[in-house]
Amino acid sequence: MKIPPGLTVSPSSSTSPPLVCKLLKSLYGLRQASRQWYAKLSQALCSRGYSHSLNDYSLFTRSSGSSLVILAVYVDDIILTGTDLSEISSLKGFLHEQFRIKDLGSLNYFLGIEVLYCDSGVLLHQKKFTHDLLESFDSSASSAVVCPLTINEKLKASVGDLLPKPEEYRCLVGKLNFLTHTRPDISFAVQHLSQFLQSPRIPHMQAALHLLRYLKGTSDFSLFFSHSPDLGLRVYCNSDWASCADSRRSVTGFCVFLGDCLAALHIARNPVFHERTKHIGLDCHFIRGKIGDGLISLAHVSTAAQVADILTKALPGPAHHLHLRKLGVLSPSNLRGAVRIIEEKG
């Protein structure tokens, strides 16, 4: 590291190279600091029998019999949960000895996501983030609308005047993308707006501001996770064929439920499958085999009951809010009826 300002060190001779500091420990803010911190934390956890997930290296688990402890890491913030309270308490003591941690108690706020607890489950929401977003784009006083996008509007890449400040549009879409963590109801709208980041135009910005008006009326909506012991796996998949106004390609979306809880969702634009697609043959044979074994069953779902429909197109107000409840996106004031709604969605 270069000599910090205020520290005077004279080289041994006039021809000697400039002196630098040799660090015995990595300092916060340096390029290698996060890498070194993760290596140190990972080494400490592995010494207690924890292993990181192969799918997500920030997730550590330790399982033994009925004991399960899960630890999620984001830089220097840690979420700790599990079924073994004695191991959790012991682990917190171990981490305090190693790194001097501060126990903040039950999880209430993490990476901009707030947690509310109730008798039937938990609610994840980003209400403060939504309010700050509305204020930063002068939308707090705007009138609310019932849908993220207007149904009949077809956005195109080359229609409309270019925005004088495209960075504002990109900033807005980036923040909206972060909001989809607890608001899957805006996933399709954000995916659609993201197609125009390269050359955003006035109609694109108007559609983004329309989405903010939708958030104005649903700012307290949260993603509900039930305490139900049901661990059945259900997947809804839907496609809107040739829906892109520019390329006439398709949009496919699917959502996965573990019991009553939304486990994952995904939206893919322009899916193309043919004999040259890598691994598609193997994947098809694998799924076909599981269907033959009876592990997976396929069923046709009507449009009215197709939850994934909200991920592929803009819907009218009643249909949009019907699927909203089935996804588990609701207002805390409507939580009392959430259990009945979720039980009926199958």
mmCIF file of C-alpha atoms in Angstrom:
data_model
loop_
_atom_site.group_PDB
_atom_site.id
_atom_site.type_symbol
_atom_site.label_atom_id
_atom_site.label_comp_id
_atom_site.label_asym_id
_atom_site.label_seq_id
_atom_site.Cartn_x
_atom_site.Cartn_y
_atom_site.Cartn_z
ATOM 1 C CA MET A 1 0.000 0.000 0.000
ATOM 2 C CA LYS A 2 1.247 3.502 -0.745
ATOM 3 C CA ILE A 3 2.492 5.593 2.175
ATOM 4 C CA PRO A 4 -0.576 7.416 3.594
ATOM 5 C CA PRO A 5 -0.609 11.249 3.665
ATOM 6 C CA GLY A 6 1.065 12.734 6.738
ATOM 7 C CA LEU A 7 3.580 9.928 7.147
ATOM 8 C CA THR A 8 7.111 10.906 6.168
ATOM 9 C CA VAL A 9 9.572 8.118 5.376
ATOM 10 C CA SER A 10 12.941 8.781 3.796
ATOM 11 C CA PRO A 11 14.376 6.151 1.423
ATOM 12 C CA SER A 12 17.819 4.778 2.233
ATOM 13 C CA SER A 13 19.320 6.583 -0.753
ATOM 14 C CA SER A 14 18.297 8.896 -3.545
ATOM 15 C CA THR A 15 18.380 6.034 -6.036
ATOM 16 C CA SER A 16 16.166 3.734 -3.926
ATOM 17 C CA PRO A 17 12.637 3.039 -5.223
ATOM 18 C CA PRO A 18 9.694 4.660 -3.406
ATOM 19 C CA LEU A 19 8.745 2.944 -0.183
ATOM 20 C CA VAL A 20 5.371 1.258 0.378
ATOM 21 C CA CYS A 21 3.655 -0.396 3.334
ATOM 22 C CA LYS A 22 3.493 -4.181 3.624
ATOM 23 C CA LEU A 23 0.134 -5.133 5.138
ATOM 24 C CA LEU A 24 0.014 -7.926 7.689
ATOM 25 C CA LYS A 25 -3.803 -7.930 7.492
ATOM 26 C CA SER A 26 -6.227 -6.964 4.739
ATOM 27 C CA LEU A 27 -7.797 -3.543 5.265
ATOM 28 C CA TYR A 28 -11.471 -2.842 4.632
ATOM 29 C CA GLY A 29 -12.032 -1.171 1.275
ATOM 30 C CA LEU A 30 -9.126 -2.729 -0.593
ATOM 31 C CA ARG A 31 -9.710 -4.827 -3.688
ATOM 32 C CA GLN A 32 -8.846 -8.108 -1.986
ATOM 33 C CA ALA A 33 -10.577 -7.321 1.318
ATOM 34 C CA SER A 34 -13.842 -9.141 0.564
ATOM 35 C CA ARG A 35 -11.994 -12.151 -0.825
ATOM 36 C CA GLN A 36 -9.770 -12.389 2.248
ATOM 37 C CA TRP A 37 -12.708 -11.928 4.607
ATOM 38 C CA TYR A 38 -14.662 -14.724 2.939
ATOM 39 C CA ALA A 39 -11.633 -17.017 3.040
ATOM 40 C CA LYS A 40 -11.188 -16.374 6.761
ATOM 41 C CA LEU A 41 -14.873 -16.839 7.584
ATOM 42 C CA SER A 42 -15.140 -19.948 5.402
ATOM 43 C CA GLN A 43 -12.106 -21.476 7.096
ATOM 44 C CA ALA A 44 -13.585 -20.831 10.541
ATOM 45 C CA LEU A 45 -16.967 -22.321 9.642
ATOM 46 C CA CYS A 46 -15.468 -25.364 7.947
ATOM 47 C CA SER A 47 -13.479 -26.071 11.089
ATOM 48 C CA ARG A 48 -16.834 -26.543 12.895
ATOM 49 C CA GLY A 49 -18.195 -28.941 10.285
ATOM 50 C CA TYR A 50 -20.069 -26.458 8.074
ATOM 51 C CA SER A 51 -19.953 -26.687 4.297
ATOM 52 C CA HIS A 52 -20.945 -24.146 1.655
ATOM 53 C CA SER A 53 -23.596 -24.835 -0.933
ATOM 54 C CA LEU A 54 -22.364 -25.714 -4.403
ATOM 55 C CA ASN A 55 -25.125 -23.528 -5.845
ATOM 56 C CA ASP A 56 -24.471 -20.508 -3.606
ATOM 57 C CA TYR A 57 -21.129 -20.082 -1.880
ATOM 58 C CA SER A 58 -22.609 -17.562 0.573
ATOM 59 C CA LEU A 59 -24.822 -20.288 2.102
ATOM 60 C CA PHE A 60 -23.354 -22.599 4.756
ATOM 61 C CA THR A 61 -25.110 -25.564 6.349
ATOM 62 C CA ARG A 62 -24.443 -28.189 8.975
ATOM 63 C CA SER A 63 -26.696 -31.222 9.221
ATOM 64 C CA SER A 64 -26.527 -34.136 11.627
ATOM 65 C CA GLY A 65 -29.540 -36.312 12.305
ATOM 66 C CA SER A 66 -32.431 -34.015 13.228
ATOM 67 C CA SER A 67 -30.082 -31.059 13.713
ATOM 68 C CA LEU A 68 -29.907 -28.497 10.912
ATOM 69 C CA VAL A 69 -28.258 -25.079 11.097
ATOM 70 C CA ILE A 70 -28.199 -22.675 8.142
ATOM 71 C CA LEU A 71 -25.993 -19.602 7.825
ATOM 72 C CA ALA A 72 -26.325 -17.026 5.018
ATOM 73 C CA VAL A 73 -23.570 -14.428 4.520
ATOM 74 C CA TYR A 74 -23.555 -11.095 2.708
ATOM 75 C CA VAL A 75 -20.160 -9.406 3.212
ATOM 76 C CA ASP A 76 -20.176 -8.939 7.002
ATOM 77 C CA ASP A 77 -23.922 -9.430 7.618
ATOM 78 C CA ILE A 78 -25.038 -12.913 8.644
ATOM 79 C CA ILE A 79 -28.430 -14.595 8.981
ATOM 80 C CA LEU A 80 -28.410 -17.625 11.281
ATOM 81 C CA THR A 81 -31.307 -20.068 11.602
ATOM 82 C CA GLY A 82 -32.026 -23.751 12.078
ATOM 83 C CA THR A 83 -33.630 -26.409 14.253
ATOM 84 C CA ASP A 84 -30.799 -26.866 16.781
ATOM 85 C CA LEU A 85 -30.944 -23.966 19.261
ATOM 86 C CA SER A 86 -27.972 -25.227 21.271
ATOM 87 C CA GLU A 87 -25.741 -25.331 18.183
ATOM 88 C CA ILE A 88 -26.940 -21.881 17.131
ATOM 89 C CA SER A 89 -26.025 -20.483 20.557
ATOM 90 C CA SER A 90 -22.654 -22.270 20.488
ATOM 91 C CA LEU A 91 -21.939 -21.017 16.967
ATOM 92 C CA LYS A 92 -22.667 -17.419 17.948
ATOM 93 C CA GLY A 93 -20.191 -17.741 20.815
ATOM 94 C CA PHE A 94 -17.596 -19.218 18.465
ATOM 95 C CA LEU A 95 -18.062 -16.436 15.900
ATOM 96 C CA HIS A 96 -17.808 -13.807 18.637
ATOM 97 C CA GLU A 97 -14.477 -15.229 19.752
ATOM 98 C CA GLN A 98 -13.195 -15.229 16.182
ATOM 99 C CA PHE A 99 -14.625 -11.960 14.841
ATOM 100 C CA ARG A 100 -16.371 -10.039 17.693
ATOM 101 C CA ILE A 101 -19.893 -10.163 16.286
ATOM 102 C CA LYS A 102 -22.952 -8.217 17.428
ATOM 103 C CA ASP A 103 -26.162 -10.210 17.916
ATOM 104 C CA LEU A 104 -29.109 -8.155 16.608
ATOM 105 C CA GLY A 105 -31.769 -10.650 17.708
ATOM 106 C CA SER A 106 -34.658 -11.822 15.532
ATOM 107 C CA LEU A 107 -34.445 -10.998 11.838
ATOM 108 C CA ASN A 108 -36.315 -7.780 11.058
ATOM 109 C CA TYR A 109 -34.304 -6.117 8.278
ATOM 110 C CA PHE A 110 -31.750 -7.470 5.826
ATOM 111 C CA LEU A 111 -30.450 -5.923 2.571
ATOM 112 C CA GLY A 112 -33.417 -3.597 2.246
ATOM 113 C CA ILE A 113 -35.955 -6.372 2.902
ATOM 114 C CA GLU A 114 -38.116 -6.099 6.023
ATOM 115 C CA VAL A 115 -39.642 -9.070 7.851
ATOM 116 C CA LEU A 116 -42.997 -9.145 9.631
ATOM 117 C CA TYR A 117 -44.055 -12.093 11.795
ATOM 118 C CA CYS A 118 -47.588 -13.413 12.282
ATOM 119 C CA ASP A 119 -49.243 -16.546 13.632
ATOM 120 C CA SER A 120 -49.607 -18.162 10.198
ATOM 121 C CA GLY A 121 -46.204 -17.281 8.717
ATOM 122 C CA VAL A 122 -43.943 -14.384 7.786
ATOM 123 C CA LEU A 123 -44.221 -11.442 5.406
ATOM 124 C CA LEU A 124 -41.308 -10.044 3.414
ATOM 125 C CA HIS A 125 -41.706 -6.502 2.131
ATOM 126 C CA GLN A 126 -39.767 -3.463 0.866
ATOM 127 C CA LYS A 127 -42.180 -0.724 1.856
ATOM 128 C CA LYS A 128 -39.512 1.820 2.805
ATOM 129 C CA PHE A 129 -37.580 1.131 -0.388
ATOM 130 C CA THR A 130 -40.774 1.645 -2.407
ATOM 131 C CA HIS A 131 -41.548 4.956 -0.703
ATOM 132 C CA ASP A 132 -37.999 6.195 -1.263
ATOM 133 C CA LEU A 133 -38.235 5.154 -4.919
ATOM 134 C CA LEU A 134 -41.500 7.057 -5.391
ATOM 135 C CA GLU A 135 -40.031 10.188 -3.810
ATOM 136 C CA SER A 136 -36.840 10.078 -5.866
ATOM 137 C CA PHE A 137 -38.878 10.081 -9.101
ATOM 138 C CA ASP A 138 -41.492 12.592 -7.909
ATOM 139 C CA SER A 139 -44.306 10.019 -7.977
ATOM 140 C CA SER A 140 -45.494 10.256 -4.371
ATOM 141 C CA ALA A 141 -48.388 12.550 -5.300
ATOM 142 C CA SER A 142 -49.387 10.642 -8.438
ATOM 143 C CA SER A 143 -52.731 8.860 -8.651
ATOM 144 C CA ALA A 144 -52.637 5.077 -8.258
ATOM 145 C CA VAL A 145 -53.493 2.551 -10.981
ATOM 146 C CA VAL A 146 -54.543 -1.091 -10.673
ATOM 147 C CA CYS A 147 -52.102 -2.741 -13.130
ATOM 148 C CA PRO A 148 -48.316 -2.488 -13.655
ATOM 149 C CA LEU A 149 -48.686 -2.016 -17.431
ATOM 150 C CA THR A 150 -51.551 -0.908 -19.633
ATOM 151 C CA ILE A 151 -53.020 -3.835 -21.543
ATOM 152 C CA ASN A 152 -53.207 -2.408 -25.061
ATOM 153 C CA GLU A 153 -49.883 -0.573 -25.075
ATOM 154 C CA LYS A 154 -47.203 -2.205 -27.244
ATOM 155 C CA LEU A 155 -43.739 -0.839 -26.571
ATOM 156 C CA LYS A 156 -41.234 -0.965 -29.410
ATOM 157 C CA ALA A 157 -37.490 -0.400 -29.424
ATOM 158 C CA SER A 158 -37.472 2.292 -32.135
ATOM 159 C CA VAL A 159 -40.759 4.157 -31.596
ATOM 160 C CA GLY A 160 -40.673 7.523 -29.829
ATOM 161 C CA ASP A 161 -38.097 10.223 -29.163
ATOM 162 C CA LEU A 162 -34.907 9.289 -27.362
ATOM 163 C CA LEU A 163 -34.660 10.292 -23.701
ATOM 164 C CA PRO A 164 -32.303 13.239 -23.106
ATOM 165 C CA LYS A 165 -31.021 11.526 -19.930
ATOM 166 C CA PRO A 166 -31.112 7.754 -20.506
ATOM 167 C CA GLU A 167 -29.238 7.126 -17.254
ATOM 168 C CA GLU A 168 -32.368 8.082 -15.297
ATOM 169 C CA TYR A 169 -34.364 5.353 -17.014
ATOM 170 C CA ARG A 170 -31.610 2.800 -16.417
ATOM 171 C CA CYS A 171 -31.403 3.781 -12.749
ATOM 172 C CA LEU A 172 -35.164 3.416 -12.344
ATOM 173 C CA VAL A 173 -35.312 -0.003 -14.010
ATOM 174 C CA GLY A 174 -32.369 -1.177 -11.913
ATOM 175 C CA LYS A 175 -34.170 -0.232 -8.699
ATOM 176 C CA LEU A 176 -37.387 -1.818 -9.924
ATOM 177 C CA ASN A 177 -35.460 -5.007 -10.619
ATOM 178 C CA PHE A 178 -34.273 -5.069 -6.996
ATOM 179 C CA LEU A 179 -37.875 -4.639 -5.862
ATOM 180 C CA THR A 180 -38.942 -7.853 -7.616
ATOM 181 C CA HIS A 181 -37.374 -9.835 -4.752
ATOM 182 C CA THR A 182 -40.579 -9.323 -2.755
ATOM 183 C CA ARG A 183 -42.893 -8.181 -5.561
ATOM 184 C CA PRO A 184 -43.174 -10.971 -8.170
ATOM 185 C CA ASP A 185 -46.294 -9.208 -9.458
ATOM 186 C CA ILE A 186 -44.105 -6.637 -11.262
ATOM 187 C CA SER A 187 -41.643 -9.186 -12.687
ATOM 188 C CA PHE A 188 -43.084 -9.188 -16.195
ATOM 189 C CA ALA A 189 -43.320 -5.387 -16.334
ATOM 190 C CA VAL A 190 -39.699 -4.973 -15.201
ATOM 191 C CA GLN A 191 -38.517 -7.641 -17.647
ATOM 192 C CA HIS A 192 -40.338 -5.850 -20.454
ATOM 193 C CA LEU A 193 -38.888 -2.447 -19.541
ATOM 194 C CA SER A 194 -35.402 -3.966 -19.317
ATOM 195 C CA GLN A 195 -35.473 -4.726 -23.043
ATOM 196 C CA PHE A 196 -35.012 -1.015 -23.835
ATOM 197 C CA LEU A 197 -32.053 -0.135 -21.602
ATOM 198 C CA GLN A 198 -29.684 0.384 -24.531
ATOM 199 C CA SER A 199 -31.689 3.188 -26.178
ATOM 200 C CA PRO A 200 -34.594 4.176 -23.893
ATOM 201 C CA ARG A 201 -37.257 6.425 -25.370
ATOM 202 C CA ILE A 202 -40.041 8.604 -23.995
ATOM 203 C CA PRO A 203 -42.782 5.903 -24.288
ATOM 204 C CA HIS A 204 -40.552 3.536 -22.307
ATOM 205 C CA MET A 205 -40.130 6.097 -19.517
ATOM 206 C CA GLN A 206 -43.867 6.765 -19.505
ATOM 207 C CA ALA A 207 -44.507 3.056 -19.031
ATOM 208 C CA ALA A 208 -41.970 2.957 -16.174
ATOM 209 C CA LEU A 209 -43.691 5.901 -14.486
ATOM 210 C CA HIS A 210 -47.013 4.079 -14.925
ATOM 211 C CA LEU A 211 -45.462 1.182 -13.004
ATOM 212 C CA LEU A 212 -44.550 3.598 -10.207
ATOM 213 C CA ARG A 213 -48.210 4.661 -10.027
ATOM 214 C CA TYR A 214 -49.103 0.991 -9.559
ATOM 215 C CA LEU A 215 -46.576 0.755 -6.725
ATOM 216 C CA LYS A 216 -48.088 3.888 -5.188
ATOM 217 C CA GLY A 217 -51.348 2.011 -4.613
ATOM 218 C CA THR A 218 -49.689 -1.257 -3.514
ATOM 219 C CA SER A 219 -46.705 0.002 -1.515
ATOM 220 C CA ASP A 220 -47.564 -2.124 1.516
ATOM 221 C CA PHE A 221 -47.926 -5.376 -0.447
ATOM 222 C CA SER A 222 -45.742 -8.178 0.870
ATOM 223 C CA LEU A 223 -44.699 -11.706 -0.057
ATOM 224 C CA PHE A 224 -46.298 -14.200 2.330
ATOM 225 C CA PHE A 225 -44.609 -17.432 3.448
ATOM 226 C CA SER A 226 -46.892 -19.813 5.304
ATOM 227 C CA HIS A 227 -46.038 -22.016 8.299
ATOM 228 C CA SER A 228 -47.996 -24.846 6.699
ATOM 229 C CA PRO A 229 -46.218 -28.251 6.950
ATOM 230 C CA ASP A 230 -47.193 -29.034 3.338
ATOM 231 C CA LEU A 231 -44.030 -29.584 1.291
ATOM 232 C CA GLY A 232 -45.627 -30.623 -1.979
ATOM 233 C CA LEU A 233 -43.944 -29.232 -5.087
ATOM 234 C CA ARG A 234 -46.097 -27.548 -7.750
ATOM 235 C CA VAL A 235 -44.961 -25.735 -10.889
ATOM 236 C CA TYR A 236 -46.995 -23.438 -13.140
ATOM 237 C CA CYS A 237 -45.652 -22.687 -16.622
ATOM 238 C CA ASN A 238 -47.060 -20.454 -19.343
ATOM 239 C CA SER A 239 -45.947 -18.958 -22.666
ATOM 240 C CA ASP A 240 -47.109 -15.942 -24.639
ATOM 241 C CA TRP A 241 -46.227 -16.888 -28.191
ATOM 242 C CA ALA A 242 -44.849 -14.272 -30.600
ATOM 243 C CA SER A 243 -45.569 -11.475 -28.154
ATOM 244 C CA CYS A 244 -42.501 -9.302 -28.866
ATOM 245 C CA ALA A 245 -43.587 -6.412 -31.101
ATOM 246 C CA ASP A 246 -40.095 -6.107 -32.629
ATOM 247 C CA SER A 247 -38.942 -9.709 -33.159
ATOM 248 C CA ARG A 248 -42.240 -11.639 -32.873
ATOM 249 C CA ARG A 249 -40.575 -13.985 -30.432
ATOM 250 C CA SER A 250 -42.084 -15.460 -27.291
ATOM 251 C CA VAL A 251 -41.985 -14.979 -23.534
ATOM 252 C CA THR A 252 -42.099 -17.962 -21.185
ATOM 253 C CA GLY A 253 -42.557 -17.796 -17.440
ATOM 254 C CA PHE A 254 -42.779 -20.320 -14.639
ATOM 255 C CA CYS A 255 -43.208 -20.249 -10.873
ATOM 256 C CA VAL A 256 -42.454 -22.983 -8.352
ATOM 257 C CA PHE A 257 -44.331 -23.465 -5.086
ATOM 258 C CA LEU A 258 -43.012 -25.488 -2.157
ATOM 259 C CA GLY A 259 -46.201 -26.117 -0.237
ATOM 260 C CA ASP A 260 -47.955 -22.757 -0.025
ATOM 261 C CA CYS A 261 -44.778 -20.750 -0.524
ATOM 262 C CA LEU A 262 -43.365 -19.308 -3.752
ATOM 263 C CA ALA A 263 -40.004 -21.042 -4.020
ATOM 264 C CA ALA A 264 -38.776 -19.580 -7.341
ATOM 265 C CA LEU A 265 -39.892 -17.765 -10.495
ATOM 266 C CA HIS A 266 -38.266 -17.175 -13.843
ATOM 267 C CA ILE A 267 -39.034 -15.327 -17.038
ATOM 268 C CA ALA A 268 -37.196 -16.248 -20.238
ATOM 269 C CA ARG A 269 -37.447 -14.158 -23.408
ATOM 270 C CA ASN A 270 -37.030 -15.695 -26.847
ATOM 271 C CA PRO A 271 -36.801 -19.378 -25.886
ATOM 272 C CA VAL A 272 -35.440 -21.427 -28.781
ATOM 273 C CA PHE A 273 -35.261 -25.227 -28.564
ATOM 274 C CA HIS A 274 -34.105 -27.402 -31.432
ATOM 275 C CA GLU A 275 -31.970 -30.462 -32.047
ATOM 276 C CA ARG A 276 -28.740 -28.470 -31.722
ATOM 277 C CA THR A 277 -29.597 -26.922 -28.341
ATOM 278 C CA LYS A 278 -26.999 -28.136 -25.851
ATOM 279 C CA HIS A 279 -28.214 -30.844 -23.441
ATOM 280 C CA ILE A 280 -31.881 -30.405 -24.441
ATOM 281 C CA GLY A 281 -32.133 -34.034 -25.537
ATOM 282 C CA LEU A 282 -30.831 -35.282 -22.203
ATOM 283 C CA ASP A 283 -33.128 -32.950 -20.273
ATOM 284 C CA CYS A 284 -36.192 -34.043 -22.261
ATOM 285 C CA HIS A 285 -35.430 -37.722 -21.759
ATOM 286 C CA PHE A 286 -34.846 -37.158 -18.043
ATOM 287 C CA ILE A 287 -38.197 -35.385 -17.575
ATOM 288 C CA ARG A 288 -39.980 -37.940 -19.754
ATOM 289 C CA GLY A 289 -38.545 -40.722 -17.614
ATOM 290 C CA LYS A 290 -39.712 -39.103 -14.378
ATOM 291 C CA ILE A 291 -43.204 -38.712 -15.813
ATOM 292 C CA GLY A 292 -43.174 -42.413 -16.715
ATOM 293 C CA ASP A 293 -42.085 -43.277 -13.161
ATOM 294 C CA GLY A 294 -44.990 -41.301 -11.752
ATOM 295 C CA LEU A 295 -42.757 -38.824 -9.919
ATOM 296 C CA ILE A 296 -44.085 -35.937 -12.019
ATOM 297 C CA SER A 297 -47.658 -35.523 -13.226
ATOM 298 C CA LEU A 298 -48.755 -33.034 -15.880
ATOM 299 C CA ALA A 299 -52.117 -31.286 -15.889
ATOM 300 C CA HIS A 300 -53.682 -28.651 -18.085
ATOM 301 C CA VAL A 301 -54.532 -25.458 -16.200
ATOM 302 C CA SER A 302 -57.180 -23.059 -17.445
ATOM 303 C CA THR A 303 -56.235 -19.444 -18.063
ATOM 304 C CA ALA A 304 -58.281 -18.300 -15.072
ATOM 305 C CA ALA A 305 -56.260 -20.562 -12.750
ATOM 306 C CA GLN A 306 -52.873 -20.231 -14.473
ATOM 307 C CA VAL A 307 -50.685 -18.435 -11.930
ATOM 308 C CA ALA A 308 -47.774 -18.111 -14.386
ATOM 309 C CA ASP A 309 -50.003 -16.032 -16.672
ATOM 310 C CA ILE A 310 -49.007 -12.942 -14.673
ATOM 311 C CA LEU A 311 -45.364 -13.548 -15.670
ATOM 312 C CA THR A 312 -45.889 -13.484 -19.437
ATOM 313 C CA LYS A 313 -48.273 -10.605 -20.205
ATOM 314 C CA ALA A 314 -50.108 -7.559 -18.896
ATOM 315 C CA LEU A 315 -53.484 -8.584 -17.441
ATOM 316 C CA PRO A 316 -56.713 -6.703 -16.703
ATOM 317 C CA GLY A 317 -57.159 -5.453 -13.150
ATOM 318 C CA PRO A 318 -59.397 -8.257 -11.761
ATOM 319 C CA ALA A 319 -57.301 -11.044 -13.310
ATOM 320 C CA HIS A 320 -54.046 -9.413 -12.194
ATOM 321 C CA HIS A 321 -55.125 -9.123 -8.562
ATOM 322 C CA LEU A 322 -56.574 -12.656 -8.554
ATOM 323 C CA HIS A 323 -53.188 -14.117 -9.525
ATOM 324 C CA LEU A 324 -51.545 -11.699 -7.109
ATOM 325 C CA ARG A 325 -53.218 -13.386 -4.151
ATOM 326 C CA LYS A 326 -52.375 -16.833 -5.486
ATOM 327 C CA LEU A 327 -48.682 -15.866 -5.599
ATOM 328 C CA GLY A 328 -48.891 -14.887 -1.942
ATOM 329 C CA VAL A 329 -48.473 -11.164 -2.634
ATOM 330 C CA LEU A 330 -50.851 -9.330 -0.324
ATOM 331 C CA SER A 331 -51.279 -6.437 2.050
ATOM 332 C CA PRO A 332 -50.744 -7.109 5.790
ATOM 333 C CA SER A 333 -54.283 -5.810 6.355
ATOM 334 C CA ASN A 334 -55.564 -8.710 4.214
ATOM 335 C CA LEU A 335 -53.473 -11.345 5.982
ATOM 336 C CA ARG A 336 -56.469 -12.807 7.824
ATOM 337 C CA GLY A 337 -57.918 -14.069 4.567
ATOM 338 C CA ALA A 338 -54.571 -15.183 3.150
ATOM 339 C CA VAL A 339 -54.735 -18.734 4.509
ATOM 340 C CA ARG A 340 -58.132 -19.363 2.923
ATOM 341 C CA ILE A 341 -56.984 -17.871 -0.406
ATOM 342 C CA ILE A 342 -53.813 -19.981 -0.498
ATOM 343 C CA GLU A 343 -55.747 -23.147 0.334
ATOM 344 C CA GLU A 344 -58.064 -22.508 -2.598
ATOM 345 C CA LYS A 345 -55.393 -21.731 -5.196
ATOM 346 C CA GLY A 346 -54.667 -25.395 -5.969
#
